[in-house]
Amino acid sequence: MRIYSLLLSFTLLAACFSPTRGIVTSASVVAGGVPVVVAGPPGFCIDERTGEQNRAGAFVILSDCGQTGAGRATIADVPLSAVLVAAVSPSGLLGARERGMGGALADLEEFLRSPAGLPSLGKGREPAAVSILRSYRTADALYILVQDRAAPSGAGLSQRFWRAFTEVNGRLASLSANSFANSDASEARARALAEGFVAAMQAANATGARL
Protein backbone atom coordinates (compact mmCIF):
# COMPACT_ATOMS: atom_id res chain seq x y z
CA MET A 1 0.00 0.00 0.00
CA ARG A 2 1.12 3.60 -0.64
CA ILE A 3 0.75 4.29 3.06
CA TYR A 4 4.24 2.84 3.59
CA SER A 5 6.05 5.75 1.94
CA LEU A 6 3.72 8.23 3.63
CA LEU A 7 4.53 6.99 7.12
CA LEU A 8 8.23 6.58 6.46
CA SER A 9 8.42 10.21 5.38
CA PHE A 10 6.86 11.25 8.69
CA THR A 11 9.84 9.71 10.47
CA LEU A 12 12.35 11.61 8.36
CA LEU A 13 10.58 14.95 8.72
CA ALA A 14 10.08 14.69 12.47
CA ALA A 15 13.79 14.07 12.90
CA CYS A 16 14.68 17.36 11.18
CA PHE A 17 12.12 19.54 12.97
CA SER A 18 13.35 22.89 14.22
CA PRO A 19 11.20 26.00 14.92
CA THR A 20 11.69 29.03 12.70
CA ARG A 21 9.92 32.32 12.17
CA GLY A 22 8.54 31.44 8.70
CA ILE A 23 5.13 30.25 9.84
CA VAL A 24 1.47 30.46 8.83
CA THR A 25 -1.77 29.16 10.35
CA SER A 26 -2.71 27.16 7.24
CA ALA A 27 -1.20 26.28 3.88
CA SER A 28 -2.32 24.75 0.61
CA VAL A 29 -0.33 21.76 -0.66
CA VAL A 30 -0.75 19.53 -3.70
CA ALA A 31 -1.02 15.75 -3.41
CA GLY A 32 -1.58 13.70 -6.53
CA GLY A 33 -2.52 16.83 -8.46
CA VAL A 34 -5.21 17.83 -5.96
CA PRO A 35 -4.95 20.86 -3.63
CA VAL A 36 -5.39 20.11 0.07
CA VAL A 37 -5.40 22.71 2.83
CA VAL A 38 -3.32 21.78 5.89
CA ALA A 39 -4.50 23.39 9.12
CA GLY A 40 -3.97 22.44 12.74
CA PRO A 41 -6.00 22.78 15.92
CA PRO A 42 -6.14 26.15 17.71
CA GLY A 43 -2.74 27.27 18.93
CA PHE A 44 -0.72 25.43 16.26
CA CYS A 45 0.94 26.86 13.17
CA ILE A 46 2.81 25.58 10.14
CA ASP A 47 6.52 26.12 9.76
CA GLU A 48 6.73 26.61 6.00
CA ARG A 49 10.45 25.78 5.93
CA THR A 50 9.81 22.19 7.04
CA GLY A 51 7.27 21.24 4.36
CA GLU A 52 7.86 18.97 1.40
CA GLN A 53 5.86 18.09 -1.71
CA ASN A 54 6.78 15.34 -4.16
CA ARG A 55 5.30 12.35 -5.98
CA ALA A 56 4.87 10.51 -2.66
CA GLY A 57 2.56 13.25 -1.37
CA ALA A 58 2.85 16.32 0.83
CA PHE A 59 4.33 16.56 4.34
CA VAL A 60 3.98 19.42 6.79
CA ILE A 61 5.10 19.96 10.41
CA LEU A 62 3.20 22.14 12.88
CA SER A 63 4.09 23.41 16.36
CA ASP A 64 2.74 25.69 19.06
CA CYS A 65 2.35 29.32 18.04
CA GLY A 66 1.23 32.62 19.49
CA GLN A 67 0.32 36.06 18.22
CA THR A 68 2.51 39.13 17.89
CA GLY A 69 1.28 42.57 18.84
CA ALA A 70 0.47 43.11 15.18
CA GLY A 71 -1.72 40.01 15.13
CA ARG A 72 0.72 37.86 13.14
CA ALA A 73 1.44 34.25 14.05
CA THR A 74 4.75 33.53 15.74
CA ILE A 75 6.49 30.65 17.51
CA ALA A 76 9.33 32.72 18.91
CA ASP A 77 9.50 32.27 22.71
CA VAL A 78 6.47 29.94 22.69
CA PRO A 79 7.12 26.77 24.76
CA LEU A 80 6.73 23.67 22.60
CA SER A 81 4.25 21.14 24.00
CA ALA A 82 3.82 18.83 21.01
CA VAL A 83 4.80 18.24 17.39
CA LEU A 84 2.09 17.66 14.80
CA VAL A 85 2.70 16.20 11.37
CA ALA A 86 0.37 16.03 8.37
CA ALA A 87 1.29 13.55 5.64
CA VAL A 88 -1.09 13.63 2.66
CA SER A 89 -1.07 10.75 0.19
CA PRO A 90 -1.42 11.25 -3.58
CA SER A 91 -4.38 8.85 -3.50
CA GLY A 92 -7.53 8.38 -1.47
CA LEU A 93 -8.45 5.90 1.25
CA LEU A 94 -8.41 2.46 -0.31
CA GLY A 95 -11.91 1.00 -0.65
CA ALA A 96 -13.76 4.15 0.43
CA ARG A 97 -15.88 4.30 -2.71
CA GLU A 98 -16.72 0.60 -2.70
CA ARG A 99 -17.26 0.04 1.03
CA GLY A 100 -17.93 3.52 2.35
CA MET A 101 -15.79 5.38 4.85
CA GLY A 102 -16.64 3.07 7.75
CA GLY A 103 -15.71 -0.09 5.89
CA ALA A 104 -12.52 1.44 4.45
CA LEU A 105 -11.35 2.63 7.89
CA ALA A 106 -12.04 -0.83 9.31
CA ASP A 107 -9.94 -2.37 6.54
CA LEU A 108 -7.14 0.11 7.22
CA GLU A 109 -7.15 -0.70 10.93
CA GLU A 110 -7.04 -4.42 10.17
CA PHE A 111 -4.05 -3.87 7.89
CA LEU A 112 -2.20 -1.70 10.44
CA ARG A 113 -2.69 -4.36 13.12
CA SER A 114 -1.28 -7.06 10.85
CA PRO A 115 2.40 -8.13 10.86
CA ALA A 116 2.78 -6.39 7.49
CA GLY A 117 1.18 -3.11 8.53
CA LEU A 118 2.19 -2.66 12.18
CA PRO A 119 5.83 -1.66 11.48
CA SER A 120 4.67 1.23 9.29
CA LEU A 121 3.22 2.95 12.37
CA GLY A 122 6.61 3.22 14.05
CA LYS A 123 9.42 5.75 13.76
CA GLY A 124 12.42 3.70 14.81
CA ARG A 125 12.28 1.19 11.93
CA GLU A 126 12.44 -1.75 14.33
CA PRO A 127 9.22 -3.76 13.77
CA ALA A 128 9.43 -5.64 17.06
CA ALA A 129 9.47 -2.37 19.01
CA VAL A 130 6.12 -1.13 17.66
CA SER A 131 2.79 -1.86 19.36
CA ILE A 132 -0.76 -0.52 19.31
CA LEU A 133 -1.95 0.48 22.78
CA ARG A 134 -5.42 1.66 21.85
CA SER A 135 -7.51 2.44 18.79
CA TYR A 136 -10.98 3.65 17.94
CA ARG A 137 -12.92 4.83 14.90
CA THR A 138 -15.37 7.63 14.31
CA ALA A 139 -17.52 8.23 11.23
CA ASP A 140 -14.64 9.85 9.35
CA ALA A 141 -11.38 8.90 11.09
CA LEU A 142 -9.29 6.12 12.62
CA TYR A 143 -7.29 6.94 15.76
CA ILE A 144 -4.39 4.80 17.00
CA LEU A 145 -2.21 5.24 20.09
CA VAL A 146 1.20 3.87 19.09
CA GLN A 147 4.16 2.94 21.23
CA ASP A 148 7.54 2.69 19.55
CA ARG A 149 10.23 1.68 22.02
CA ALA A 150 12.89 2.25 19.36
CA ALA A 151 11.78 5.74 18.38
CA PRO A 152 14.61 8.28 18.15
CA SER A 153 14.97 10.02 21.53
CA GLY A 154 17.23 12.88 20.48
CA ALA A 155 14.33 15.30 19.98
CA GLY A 156 12.89 14.55 23.43
CA LEU A 157 9.59 13.29 22.05
CA SER A 158 7.57 10.65 23.85
CA GLN A 159 7.71 7.09 22.56
CA ARG A 160 3.91 7.10 22.67
CA PHE A 161 2.02 9.13 20.09
CA TRP A 162 -1.38 9.30 18.41
CA ARG A 163 -1.93 8.80 14.71
CA ALA A 164 -5.18 9.69 13.00
CA PHE A 165 -6.18 8.65 9.48
CA THR A 166 -8.87 10.45 7.53
CA GLU A 167 -9.72 11.43 3.95
CA VAL A 168 -9.75 15.09 2.93
CA ASN A 169 -10.56 16.31 -0.56
CA GLY A 170 -10.24 12.75 -1.85
CA ARG A 171 -6.78 12.21 -0.35
CA LEU A 172 -5.73 10.02 2.57
CA ALA A 173 -4.17 12.07 5.37
CA SER A 174 -2.07 10.65 8.20
CA LEU A 175 -2.13 13.12 11.09
CA SER A 176 0.22 12.58 14.03
CA ALA A 177 0.35 14.21 17.46
CA ASN A 178 3.47 13.60 19.52
CA SER A 179 3.98 15.07 22.99
CA PHE A 180 7.34 15.47 24.64
CA ALA A 181 8.65 12.77 26.96
CA ASN A 182 7.18 12.84 30.47
CA SER A 183 4.86 15.74 29.60
CA ASP A 184 1.67 13.68 29.59
CA ALA A 185 1.95 10.10 30.79
CA SER A 186 -1.59 9.24 29.63
CA GLU A 187 -1.22 11.04 26.27
CA ALA A 188 -4.66 12.56 26.87
CA ARG A 189 -3.65 15.94 25.43
CA ALA A 190 -2.06 14.32 22.39
CA ARG A 191 -5.31 12.46 21.75
CA ALA A 192 -7.28 15.71 22.00
CA LEU A 193 -4.82 17.33 19.59
CA ALA A 194 -5.21 14.45 17.13
CA GLU A 195 -8.99 14.84 17.24
CA GLY A 196 -8.68 18.61 16.85
CA PHE A 197 -6.27 18.09 13.95
CA VAL A 198 -8.81 15.94 12.10
CA ALA A 199 -11.55 18.50 12.74
CA ALA A 200 -9.35 21.36 11.51
CA MET A 201 -8.38 19.50 8.34
CA GLN A 202 -11.97 18.57 7.58
CA ALA A 203 -13.16 22.13 8.14
CA ALA A 204 -10.34 23.67 6.08
CA ASN A 205 -11.16 21.40 3.13
CA ALA A 206 -14.93 21.74 3.28
CA THR A 207 -16.60 23.13 0.14
CA GLY A 208 -15.95 26.84 -0.10
CA ALA A 209 -13.35 26.83 2.68
CA ARG A 210 -10.24 26.00 0.66
CA LEU A 211 -7.49 28.58 0.19
mmCIF file of C-alpha atoms in Angstrom:
data_model
loop_
_atom_site.group_PDB
_atom_site.id
_atom_site.type_symbol
_atom_site.label_atom_id
_atom_site.label_comp_id
_atom_site.label_asym_id
_atom_site.label_seq_id
_atom_site.Cartn_x
_atom_site.Cartn_y
_atom_site.Cartn_z
ATOM 1 C CA MET A 1 0.000 0.000 0.000
ATOM 2 C CA ARG A 2 1.124 3.595 -0.640
ATOM 3 C CA ILE A 3 0.746 4.286 3.061
ATOM 4 C CA TYR A 4 4.241 2.836 3.591
ATOM 5 C CA SER A 5 6.050 5.745 1.938
ATOM 6 C CA LEU A 6 3.725 8.228 3.627
ATOM 7 C CA LEU A 7 4.527 6.990 7.117
ATOM 8 C CA LEU A 8 8.230 6.581 6.462
ATOM 9 C CA SER A 9 8.423 10.206 5.379
ATOM 10 C CA PHE A 10 6.859 11.246 8.688
ATOM 11 C CA THR A 11 9.845 9.706 10.475
ATOM 12 C CA LEU A 12 12.348 11.607 8.362
ATOM 13 C CA LEU A 13 10.581 14.946 8.716
ATOM 14 C CA ALA A 14 10.077 14.688 12.470
ATOM 15 C CA ALA A 15 13.789 14.066 12.904
ATOM 16 C CA CYS A 16 14.684 17.364 11.184
ATOM 17 C CA PHE A 17 12.117 19.538 12.974
ATOM 18 C CA SER A 18 13.349 22.893 14.218
ATOM 19 C CA PRO A 19 11.204 25.996 14.922
ATOM 20 C CA THR A 20 11.691 29.034 12.702
ATOM 21 C CA ARG A 21 9.924 32.322 12.169
ATOM 22 C CA GLY A 22 8.545 31.441 8.696
ATOM 23 C CA ILE A 23 5.126 30.253 9.840
ATOM 24 C CA VAL A 24 1.466 30.459 8.835
ATOM 25 C CA THR A 25 -1.774 29.163 10.353
ATOM 26 C CA SER A 26 -2.711 27.161 7.240
ATOM 27 C CA ALA A 27 -1.204 26.278 3.884
ATOM 28 C CA SER A 28 -2.315 24.752 0.611
ATOM 29 C CA VAL A 29 -0.332 21.759 -0.655
ATOM 30 C CA VAL A 30 -0.750 19.531 -3.699
ATOM 31 C CA ALA A 31 -1.019 15.749 -3.411
ATOM 32 C CA GLY A 32 -1.579 13.698 -6.532
ATOM 33 C CA GLY A 33 -2.522 16.830 -8.462
ATOM 34 C CA VAL A 34 -5.211 17.827 -5.964
ATOM 35 C CA PRO A 35 -4.952 20.859 -3.632
ATOM 36 C CA VAL A 36 -5.385 20.111 0.068
ATOM 37 C CA VAL A 37 -5.399 22.709 2.833
ATOM 38 C CA VAL A 38 -3.320 21.778 5.888
ATOM 39 C CA ALA A 39 -4.503 23.394 9.119
ATOM 40 C CA GLY A 40 -3.965 22.440 12.737
ATOM 41 C CA PRO A 41 -6.005 22.776 15.916
ATOM 42 C CA PRO A 42 -6.143 26.150 17.712
ATOM 43 C CA GLY A 43 -2.737 27.273 18.929
ATOM 44 C CA PHE A 44 -0.719 25.426 16.256
ATOM 45 C CA CYS A 45 0.936 26.860 13.174
ATOM 46 C CA ILE A 46 2.808 25.583 10.141
ATOM 47 C CA ASP A 47 6.523 26.117 9.755
ATOM 48 C CA GLU A 48 6.732 26.613 5.995
ATOM 49 C CA ARG A 49 10.446 25.780 5.934
ATOM 50 C CA THR A 50 9.806 22.186 7.038
ATOM 51 C CA GLY A 51 7.272 21.240 4.361
ATOM 52 C CA GLU A 52 7.860 18.972 1.397
ATOM 53 C CA GLN A 53 5.863 18.086 -1.711
ATOM 54 C CA ASN A 54 6.783 15.340 -4.160
ATOM 55 C CA ARG A 55 5.297 12.352 -5.978
ATOM 56 C CA ALA A 56 4.874 10.512 -2.658
ATOM 57 C CA GLY A 57 2.559 13.252 -1.375
ATOM 58 C CA ALA A 58 2.850 16.320 0.835
ATOM 59 C CA PHE A 59 4.325 16.557 4.341
ATOM 60 C CA VAL A 60 3.977 19.421 6.792
ATOM 61 C CA ILE A 61 5.096 19.962 10.414
ATOM 62 C CA LEU A 62 3.197 22.139 12.884
ATOM 63 C CA SER A 63 4.085 23.411 16.356
ATOM 64 C CA ASP A 64 2.739 25.691 19.063
ATOM 65 C CA CYS A 65 2.351 29.322 18.044
ATOM 66 C CA GLY A 66 1.234 32.623 19.492
ATOM 67 C CA GLN A 67 0.321 36.055 18.215
ATOM 68 C CA THR A 68 2.514 39.126 17.894
ATOM 69 C CA GLY A 69 1.279 42.568 18.845
ATOM 70 C CA ALA A 70 0.475 43.111 15.182
ATOM 71 C CA GLY A 71 -1.720 40.011 15.128
ATOM 72 C CA ARG A 72 0.716 37.861 13.140
ATOM 73 C CA ALA A 73 1.438 34.251 14.055
ATOM 74 C CA THR A 74 4.754 33.532 15.737
ATOM 75 C CA ILE A 75 6.485 30.649 17.512
ATOM 76 C CA ALA A 76 9.329 32.724 18.914
ATOM 77 C CA ASP A 77 9.502 32.266 22.708
ATOM 78 C CA VAL A 78 6.468 29.938 22.692
ATOM 79 C CA PRO A 79 7.120 26.769 24.758
ATOM 80 C CA LEU A 80 6.730 23.674 22.596
ATOM 81 C CA SER A 81 4.250 21.144 23.996
ATOM 82 C CA ALA A 82 3.821 18.825 21.014
ATOM 83 C CA VAL A 83 4.804 18.244 17.394
ATOM 84 C CA LEU A 84 2.092 17.656 14.805
ATOM 85 C CA VAL A 85 2.704 16.200 11.369
ATOM 86 C CA ALA A 86 0.366 16.034 8.370
ATOM 87 C CA ALA A 87 1.285 13.548 5.637
ATOM 88 C CA VAL A 88 -1.086 13.635 2.659
ATOM 89 C CA SER A 89 -1.073 10.749 0.190
ATOM 90 C CA PRO A 90 -1.419 11.255 -3.576
ATOM 91 C CA SER A 91 -4.385 8.846 -3.502
ATOM 92 C CA GLY A 92 -7.529 8.382 -1.467
ATOM 93 C CA LEU A 93 -8.450 5.904 1.252
ATOM 94 C CA LEU A 94 -8.408 2.456 -0.310
ATOM 95 C CA GLY A 95 -11.907 0.999 -0.650
ATOM 96 C CA ALA A 96 -13.757 4.149 0.434
ATOM 97 C CA ARG A 97 -15.884 4.298 -2.714
ATOM 98 C CA GLU A 98 -16.720 0.595 -2.702
ATOM 99 C CA ARG A 99 -17.262 0.037 1.027
ATOM 100 C CA GLY A 100 -17.932 3.515 2.349
ATOM 101 C CA MET A 101 -15.787 5.375 4.848
ATOM 102 C CA GLY A 102 -16.640 3.073 7.746
ATOM 103 C CA GLY A 103 -15.708 -0.092 5.891
ATOM 104 C CA ALA A 104 -12.520 1.436 4.452
ATOM 105 C CA LEU A 105 -11.351 2.626 7.885
ATOM 106 C CA ALA A 106 -12.042 -0.834 9.314
ATOM 107 C CA ASP A 107 -9.938 -2.374 6.541
ATOM 108 C CA LEU A 108 -7.144 0.110 7.216
ATOM 109 C CA GLU A 109 -7.151 -0.702 10.928
ATOM 110 C CA GLU A 110 -7.035 -4.418 10.172
ATOM 111 C CA PHE A 111 -4.047 -3.869 7.895
ATOM 112 C CA LEU A 112 -2.197 -1.702 10.442
ATOM 113 C CA ARG A 113 -2.691 -4.361 13.122
ATOM 114 C CA SER A 114 -1.278 -7.064 10.852
ATOM 115 C CA PRO A 115 2.403 -8.127 10.856
ATOM 116 C CA ALA A 116 2.775 -6.395 7.489
ATOM 117 C CA GLY A 117 1.185 -3.113 8.534
ATOM 118 C CA LEU A 118 2.191 -2.656 12.176
ATOM 119 C CA PRO A 119 5.834 -1.664 11.485
ATOM 120 C CA SER A 120 4.667 1.227 9.290
ATOM 121 C CA LEU A 121 3.218 2.945 12.369
ATOM 122 C CA GLY A 122 6.610 3.223 14.054
ATOM 123 C CA LYS A 123 9.416 5.752 13.762
ATOM 124 C CA GLY A 124 12.424 3.700 14.811
ATOM 125 C CA ARG A 125 12.279 1.193 11.928
ATOM 126 C CA GLU A 126 12.439 -1.751 14.331
ATOM 127 C CA PRO A 127 9.216 -3.758 13.770
ATOM 128 C CA ALA A 128 9.425 -5.643 17.065
ATOM 129 C CA ALA A 129 9.470 -2.367 19.009
ATOM 130 C CA VAL A 130 6.116 -1.129 17.663
ATOM 131 C CA SER A 131 2.786 -1.865 19.355
ATOM 132 C CA ILE A 132 -0.764 -0.518 19.310
ATOM 133 C CA LEU A 133 -1.948 0.480 22.781
ATOM 134 C CA ARG A 134 -5.420 1.659 21.846
ATOM 135 C CA SER A 135 -7.513 2.437 18.792
ATOM 136 C CA TYR A 136 -10.985 3.648 17.938
ATOM 137 C CA ARG A 137 -12.920 4.825 14.900
ATOM 138 C CA THR A 138 -15.374 7.633 14.305
ATOM 139 C CA ALA A 139 -17.518 8.235 11.234
ATOM 140 C CA ASP A 140 -14.637 9.854 9.349
ATOM 141 C CA ALA A 141 -11.376 8.898 11.085
ATOM 142 C CA LEU A 142 -9.287 6.118 12.620
ATOM 143 C CA TYR A 143 -7.288 6.945 15.762
ATOM 144 C CA ILE A 144 -4.389 4.801 17.004
ATOM 145 C CA LEU A 145 -2.208 5.239 20.093
ATOM 146 C CA VAL A 146 1.196 3.869 19.094
ATOM 147 C CA GLN A 147 4.161 2.938 21.226
ATOM 148 C CA ASP A 148 7.540 2.692 19.550
ATOM 149 C CA ARG A 149 10.232 1.684 22.024
ATOM 150 C CA ALA A 150 12.893 2.250 19.358
ATOM 151 C CA ALA A 151 11.776 5.745 18.383
ATOM 152 C CA PRO A 152 14.612 8.284 18.150
ATOM 153 C CA SER A 153 14.971 10.022 21.527
ATOM 154 C CA GLY A 154 17.229 12.877 20.482
ATOM 155 C CA ALA A 155 14.331 15.304 19.976
ATOM 156 C CA GLY A 156 12.894 14.546 23.432
ATOM 157 C CA LEU A 157 9.588 13.295 22.052
ATOM 158 C CA SER A 158 7.567 10.647 23.854
ATOM 159 C CA GLN A 159 7.715 7.089 22.564
ATOM 160 C CA ARG A 160 3.914 7.104 22.670
ATOM 161 C CA PHE A 161 2.016 9.128 20.089
ATOM 162 C CA TRP A 162 -1.378 9.296 18.413
ATOM 163 C CA ARG A 163 -1.927 8.800 14.708
ATOM 164 C CA ALA A 164 -5.184 9.689 12.996
ATOM 165 C CA PHE A 165 -6.177 8.652 9.476
ATOM 166 C CA THR A 166 -8.873 10.450 7.525
ATOM 167 C CA GLU A 167 -9.716 11.431 3.952
ATOM 168 C CA VAL A 168 -9.748 15.089 2.935
ATOM 169 C CA ASN A 169 -10.560 16.311 -0.557
ATOM 170 C CA GLY A 170 -10.239 12.747 -1.850
ATOM 171 C CA ARG A 171 -6.776 12.209 -0.353
ATOM 172 C CA LEU A 172 -5.725 10.016 2.574
ATOM 173 C CA ALA A 173 -4.168 12.075 5.367
ATOM 174 C CA SER A 174 -2.068 10.652 8.198
ATOM 175 C CA LEU A 175 -2.126 13.124 11.090
ATOM 176 C CA SER A 176 0.218 12.584 14.030
ATOM 177 C CA ALA A 177 0.346 14.213 17.461
ATOM 178 C CA ASN A 178 3.472 13.598 19.517
ATOM 179 C CA SER A 179 3.975 15.071 22.992
ATOM 180 C CA PHE A 180 7.342 15.466 24.635
ATOM 181 C CA ALA A 181 8.653 12.768 26.963
ATOM 182 C CA ASN A 182 7.182 12.836 30.470
ATOM 183 C CA SER A 183 4.863 15.742 29.601
ATOM 184 C CA ASP A 184 1.668 13.680 29.595
ATOM 185 C CA ALA A 185 1.948 10.099 30.787
ATOM 186 C CA SER A 186 -1.587 9.243 29.632
ATOM 187 C CA GLU A 187 -1.219 11.043 26.269
ATOM 188 C CA ALA A 188 -4.656 12.562 26.875
ATOM 189 C CA ARG A 189 -3.655 15.939 25.429
ATOM 190 C CA ALA A 190 -2.061 14.317 22.388
ATOM 191 C CA ARG A 191 -5.311 12.464 21.754
ATOM 192 C CA ALA A 192 -7.278 15.710 22.003
ATOM 193 C CA LEU A 193 -4.816 17.333 19.595
ATOM 194 C CA ALA A 194 -5.211 14.454 17.131
ATOM 195 C CA GLU A 195 -8.986 14.841 17.243
ATOM 196 C CA GLY A 196 -8.678 18.615 16.849
ATOM 197 C CA PHE A 197 -6.265 18.094 13.953
ATOM 198 C CA VAL A 198 -8.808 15.943 12.098
ATOM 199 C CA ALA A 199 -11.552 18.501 12.741
ATOM 200 C CA ALA A 200 -9.355 21.364 11.514
ATOM 201 C CA MET A 201 -8.379 19.501 8.344
ATOM 202 C CA GLN A 202 -11.974 18.567 7.579
ATOM 203 C CA ALA A 203 -13.155 22.135 8.144
ATOM 204 C CA ALA A 204 -10.342 23.670 6.077
ATOM 205 C CA ASN A 205 -11.161 21.398 3.131
ATOM 206 C CA ALA A 206 -14.934 21.736 3.275
ATOM 207 C CA THR A 207 -16.605 23.130 0.141
ATOM 208 C CA GLY A 208 -15.947 26.837 -0.104
ATOM 209 C CA ALA A 209 -13.348 26.830 2.680
ATOM 210 C CA ARG A 210 -10.237 26.001 0.657
ATOM 211 C CA LEU A 211 -7.485 28.575 0.187
#
